[in-house]
XYZ file of C-alpha atoms in Angstrom:
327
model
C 71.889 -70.319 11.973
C 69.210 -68.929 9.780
C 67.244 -65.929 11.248
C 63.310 -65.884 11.811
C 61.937 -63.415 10.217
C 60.107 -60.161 12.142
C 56.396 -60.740 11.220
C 56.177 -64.227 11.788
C 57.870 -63.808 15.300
C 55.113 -60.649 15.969
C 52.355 -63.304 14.552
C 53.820 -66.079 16.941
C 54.020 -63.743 19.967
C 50.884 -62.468 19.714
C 48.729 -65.918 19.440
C 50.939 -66.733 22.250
C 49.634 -63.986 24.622
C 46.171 -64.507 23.398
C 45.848 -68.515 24.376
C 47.824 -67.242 27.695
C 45.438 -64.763 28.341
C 47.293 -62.077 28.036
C 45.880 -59.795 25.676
C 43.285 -57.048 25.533
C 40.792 -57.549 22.718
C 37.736 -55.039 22.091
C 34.896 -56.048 19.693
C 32.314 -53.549 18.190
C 29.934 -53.133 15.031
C 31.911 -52.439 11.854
C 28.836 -50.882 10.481
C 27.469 -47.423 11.512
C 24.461 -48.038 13.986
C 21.141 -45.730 14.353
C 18.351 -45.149 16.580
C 14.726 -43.523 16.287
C 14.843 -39.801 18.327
C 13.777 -40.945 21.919
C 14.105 -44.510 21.495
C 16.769 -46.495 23.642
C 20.149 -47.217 21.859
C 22.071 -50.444 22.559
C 26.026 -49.837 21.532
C 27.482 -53.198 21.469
C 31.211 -54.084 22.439
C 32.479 -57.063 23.652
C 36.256 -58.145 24.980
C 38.516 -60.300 26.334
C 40.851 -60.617 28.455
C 41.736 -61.798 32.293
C 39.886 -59.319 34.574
C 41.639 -58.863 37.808
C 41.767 -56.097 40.057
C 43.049 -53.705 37.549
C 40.546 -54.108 35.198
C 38.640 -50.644 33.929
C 35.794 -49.690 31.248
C 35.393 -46.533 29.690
C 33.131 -45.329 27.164
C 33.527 -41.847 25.774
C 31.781 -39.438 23.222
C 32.651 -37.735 20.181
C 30.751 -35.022 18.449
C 30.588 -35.419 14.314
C 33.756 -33.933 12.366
C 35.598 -33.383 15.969
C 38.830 -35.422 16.338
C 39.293 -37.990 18.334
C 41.304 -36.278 21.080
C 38.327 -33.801 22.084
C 36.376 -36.982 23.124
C 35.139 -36.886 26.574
C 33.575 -39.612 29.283
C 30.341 -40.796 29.686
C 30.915 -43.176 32.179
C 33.590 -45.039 34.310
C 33.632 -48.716 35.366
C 36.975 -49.120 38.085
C 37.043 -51.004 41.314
C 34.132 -52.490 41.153
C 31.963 -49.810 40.789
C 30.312 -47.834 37.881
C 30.641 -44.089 37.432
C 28.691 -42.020 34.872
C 29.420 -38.398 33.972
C 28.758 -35.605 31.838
C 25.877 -34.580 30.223
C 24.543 -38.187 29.302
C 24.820 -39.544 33.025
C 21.476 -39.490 33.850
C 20.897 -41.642 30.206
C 23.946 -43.947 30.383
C 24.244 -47.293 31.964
C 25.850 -50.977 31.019
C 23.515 -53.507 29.819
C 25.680 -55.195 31.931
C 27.034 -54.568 35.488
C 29.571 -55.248 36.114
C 30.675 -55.963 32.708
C 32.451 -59.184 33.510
C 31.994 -61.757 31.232
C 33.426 -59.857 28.125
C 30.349 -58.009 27.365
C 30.395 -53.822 27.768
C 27.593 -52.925 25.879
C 26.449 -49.201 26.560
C 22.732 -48.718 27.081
C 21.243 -45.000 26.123
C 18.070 -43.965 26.633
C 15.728 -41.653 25.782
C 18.031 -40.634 22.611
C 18.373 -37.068 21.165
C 19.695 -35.674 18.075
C 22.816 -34.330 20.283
C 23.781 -37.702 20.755
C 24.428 -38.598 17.293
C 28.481 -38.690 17.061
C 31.500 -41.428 17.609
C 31.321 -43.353 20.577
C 34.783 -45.044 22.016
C 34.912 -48.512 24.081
C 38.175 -48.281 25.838
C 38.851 -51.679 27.730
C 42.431 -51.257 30.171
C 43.651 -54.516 31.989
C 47.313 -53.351 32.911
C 48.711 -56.881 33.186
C 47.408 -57.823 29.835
C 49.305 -56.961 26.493
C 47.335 -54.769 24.168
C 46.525 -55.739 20.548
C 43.172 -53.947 20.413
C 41.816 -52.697 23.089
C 39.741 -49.523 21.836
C 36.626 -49.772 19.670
C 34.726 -46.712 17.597
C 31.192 -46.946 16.993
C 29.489 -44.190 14.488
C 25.540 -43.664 16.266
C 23.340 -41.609 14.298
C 20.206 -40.563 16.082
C 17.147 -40.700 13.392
C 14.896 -37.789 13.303
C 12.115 -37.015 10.791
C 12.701 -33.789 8.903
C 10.792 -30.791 10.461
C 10.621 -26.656 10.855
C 10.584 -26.561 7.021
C 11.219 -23.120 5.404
C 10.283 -22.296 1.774
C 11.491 -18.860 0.103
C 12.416 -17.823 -3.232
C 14.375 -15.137 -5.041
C 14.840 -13.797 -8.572
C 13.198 -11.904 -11.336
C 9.884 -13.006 -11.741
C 8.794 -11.544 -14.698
C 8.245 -12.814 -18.078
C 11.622 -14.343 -19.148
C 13.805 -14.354 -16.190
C 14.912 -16.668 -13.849
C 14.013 -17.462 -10.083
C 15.088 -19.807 -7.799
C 12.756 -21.320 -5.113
C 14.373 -23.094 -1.809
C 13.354 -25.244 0.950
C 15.242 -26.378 3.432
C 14.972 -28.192 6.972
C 16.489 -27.615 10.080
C 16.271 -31.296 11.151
C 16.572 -34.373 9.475
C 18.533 -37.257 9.660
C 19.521 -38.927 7.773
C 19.737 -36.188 5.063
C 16.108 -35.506 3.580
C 15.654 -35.444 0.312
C 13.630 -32.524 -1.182
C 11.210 -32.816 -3.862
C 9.128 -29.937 -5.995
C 5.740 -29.677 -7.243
C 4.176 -27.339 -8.957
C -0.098 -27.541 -7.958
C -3.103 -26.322 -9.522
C -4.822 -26.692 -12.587
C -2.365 -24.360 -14.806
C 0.130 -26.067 -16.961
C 3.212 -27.463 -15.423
C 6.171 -25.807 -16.766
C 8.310 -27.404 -18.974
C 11.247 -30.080 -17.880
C 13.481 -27.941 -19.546
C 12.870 -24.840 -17.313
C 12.693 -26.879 -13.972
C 15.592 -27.812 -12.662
C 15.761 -29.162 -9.386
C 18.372 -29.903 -6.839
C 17.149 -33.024 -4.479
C 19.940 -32.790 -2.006
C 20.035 -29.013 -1.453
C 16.399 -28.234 -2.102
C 16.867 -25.915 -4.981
C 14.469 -25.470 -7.690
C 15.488 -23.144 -10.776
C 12.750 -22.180 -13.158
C 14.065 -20.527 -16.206
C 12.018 -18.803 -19.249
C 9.159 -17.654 -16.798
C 6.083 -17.170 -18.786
C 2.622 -16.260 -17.423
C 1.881 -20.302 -16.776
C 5.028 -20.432 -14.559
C 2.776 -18.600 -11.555
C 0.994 -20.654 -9.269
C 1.700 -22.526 -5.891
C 4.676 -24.663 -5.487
C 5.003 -26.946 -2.625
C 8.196 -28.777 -1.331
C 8.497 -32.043 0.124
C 10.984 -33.059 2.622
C 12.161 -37.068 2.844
C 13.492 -39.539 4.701
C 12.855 -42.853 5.976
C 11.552 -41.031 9.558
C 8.960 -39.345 7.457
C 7.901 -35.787 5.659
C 7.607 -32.510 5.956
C 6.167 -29.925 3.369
C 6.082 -26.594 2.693
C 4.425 -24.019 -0.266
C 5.156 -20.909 -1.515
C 2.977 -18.744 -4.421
C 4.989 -17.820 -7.543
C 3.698 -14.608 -8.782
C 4.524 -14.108 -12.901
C 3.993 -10.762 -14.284
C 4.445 -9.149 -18.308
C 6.358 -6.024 -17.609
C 4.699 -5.072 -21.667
C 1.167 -5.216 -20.371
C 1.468 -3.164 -17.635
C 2.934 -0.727 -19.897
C 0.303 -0.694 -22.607
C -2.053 -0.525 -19.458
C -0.378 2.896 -18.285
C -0.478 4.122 -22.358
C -4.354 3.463 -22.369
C -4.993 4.990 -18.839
C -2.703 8.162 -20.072
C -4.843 8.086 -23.488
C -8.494 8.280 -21.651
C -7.268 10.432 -19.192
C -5.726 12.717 -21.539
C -9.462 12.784 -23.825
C -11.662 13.110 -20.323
C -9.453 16.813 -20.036
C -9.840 17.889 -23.208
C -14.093 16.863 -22.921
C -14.455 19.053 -19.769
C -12.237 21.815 -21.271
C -14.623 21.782 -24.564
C -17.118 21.421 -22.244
C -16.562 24.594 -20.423
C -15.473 26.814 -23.361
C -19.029 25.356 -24.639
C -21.163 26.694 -21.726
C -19.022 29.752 -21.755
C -19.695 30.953 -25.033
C -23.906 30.291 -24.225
C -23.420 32.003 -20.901
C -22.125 35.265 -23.312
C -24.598 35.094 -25.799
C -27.988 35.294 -23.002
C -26.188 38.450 -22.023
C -28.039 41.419 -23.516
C -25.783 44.433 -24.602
C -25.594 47.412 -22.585
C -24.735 50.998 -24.557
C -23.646 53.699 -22.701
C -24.819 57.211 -23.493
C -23.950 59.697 -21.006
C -25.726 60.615 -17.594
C -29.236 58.540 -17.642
C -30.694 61.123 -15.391
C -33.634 62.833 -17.009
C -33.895 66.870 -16.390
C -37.503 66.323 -14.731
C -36.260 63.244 -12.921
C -36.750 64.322 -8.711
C -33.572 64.006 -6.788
C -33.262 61.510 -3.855
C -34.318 62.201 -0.718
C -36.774 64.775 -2.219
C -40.876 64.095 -2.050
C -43.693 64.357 -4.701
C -44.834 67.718 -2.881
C -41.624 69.230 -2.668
C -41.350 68.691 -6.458
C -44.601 69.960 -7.097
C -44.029 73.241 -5.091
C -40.581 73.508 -7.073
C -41.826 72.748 -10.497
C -44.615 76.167 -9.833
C -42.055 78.232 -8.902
C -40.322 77.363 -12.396
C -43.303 78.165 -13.791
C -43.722 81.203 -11.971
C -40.172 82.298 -13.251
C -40.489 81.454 -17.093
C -44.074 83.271 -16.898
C -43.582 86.306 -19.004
C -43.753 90.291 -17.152
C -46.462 92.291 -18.013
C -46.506 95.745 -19.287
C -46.672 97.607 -16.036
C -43.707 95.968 -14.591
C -41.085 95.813 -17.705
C -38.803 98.916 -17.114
C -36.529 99.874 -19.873
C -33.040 100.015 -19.439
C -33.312 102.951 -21.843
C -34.532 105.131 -19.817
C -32.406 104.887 -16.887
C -29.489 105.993 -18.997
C -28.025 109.084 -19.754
C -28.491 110.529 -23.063
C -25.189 111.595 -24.596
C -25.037 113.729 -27.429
């Protein structure tokens, strides 16, 4: 007796239970679906099988690059009644309840950017077989980029490098950054700009004086914009130094002007001077003393006089004859 082979009896068995009935079969989007930030999400899944009494729902939530283990419930459908939990409760409902009929589409309102993740349809029938009875969804909750932060670093002097950045906090999907360089000087060369469109980066090499100005970055993605600007200051580290040369040079000649200036006015300050020679005491013999009047001078001058008058004859006595004679 030939044998069957083990696929085809799997294949037979499992269109059996599926006529009968029998099986649990959950339906959902192959492709990724996405909703506008506070908009209401639809998250279709559909199934079949025989409801009866044992017949449960469960949708559950995963966050982005978490594995599917750490999921956790958003709602409960068991016994006839509908349960939601967590932190989506007061959001989460069926689009239909109860979900007979094969339809267990989860209805979301009022979507954030937390709720952007994996979502799991779990359908359980205990008397059916299961073939497929859990379906993933991937929801991504559109938001326009925002909070946009421009800064740059480098050496921004003639003939280095710098790197300016932009970069926003939300965005999805992804925004894509653009760079512009504004005003009426020169854009740099395409050669010195290189730009990065998914991280934002923008690397200007060979800075030259018509490098500075005002950039501006621009955010993008099919929510909308954001933009931000930054000023891009160049500066020649030669001129500055030639500056400091010429300000050391005029500095250096306005010294040596006031010092010739001074030795100048000096020198005609000397010459005005007249020359004083010193002879001895400047006091004449007739000059009067301090403290000493006219009258008082007078009376002393005729008593010189009266001194230096010469004796007369009947009033010089000889020395002669007052001495001895010796023999």
């Amino acid at each position: 007796m030939a044998k069957l082979p083990g696929p085809f009896l799997c294949g037979a068995l499992l269109g059996f239970l599926r006529l009968s009935g029998l099986a649990v079969e959950v339906t959902v989007p192959s492709e990724p679906l996405s909703t506008p930030v506070g908009k209401t999400a639809e998250l279709a899944c559909s199934y079949s099988t025989s409801v009866g009494d044992n017949f449960a729902l469960e949708w559950s939530f995963v966050q982005p690059g978490k594995p599917i283990s750490s999921s956790h419930p958003i709602l409960y459908f068991t016994n006839g009644h509908l349960y939601p939990t967590g932190s989506k409760a007061k959001r989460a409902s069926l689009l239909h309840n109860p979900p007979t009929g094969g339809v267990a589409t989860l209805k979301l309102t009022d979507v954030h950017p937390s709720d952007t993740g994996t979502y799991l349809c779990h359908v359980n029938n205990p008397p059916d077989f299961y073939t497929n009875g859990l379906g993933l969804i991937n929801f991504t909750v559109l938001v326009p980029p925002s909070n946009l932060l421009c800064s740059q670093s480098g050496q921004t002097s003639v003939g280095g490098s710098a790197a300016l950045r932009c970069h926003s906090s939300e965005g999805a999907p992804k925004p894509v950054y653009n760079w512009v360089h504004l005003g009426s000087s020169p854009t740099p060369s395409p050669g010195s700009m290189v730009q990065d469109e998914v991280s934002g980066q923008l690397i200007l090499t060979n800075l030259s004086l018509t490098s500075s100005g005002t950039y501006r970055c621009v955010a993008t993605n099919q929510m909308g914009s954001a933009s931000c600007e930054l000023t891009l200051s160049v500066t020649d580290p030669s001129k500055g130094r030639v500056a400091g040369a010429l300000i050391g040079v005029l500095l250096g000649v306005l010294l040596l002007s006031v010092a010739a200036f001074c030795l100048i006015r000096f020198q005609k300050d000397r010459k005005k001077k007249p020359k004083e020679t010193y002879g001895g005491s400047d006091l004449r013999e007739d000059a009067t003393a301090p403290g000493i009047s006219e009258q008082t001078s007078v009376r002393a001058d005729s008593s010189i006089g009266l001194l230096e008058r010469p004796p007369s004859a009947s009033t010089v006595t000889t020395t002669k004859s007052k001495l001895p004679m010796v023999v």
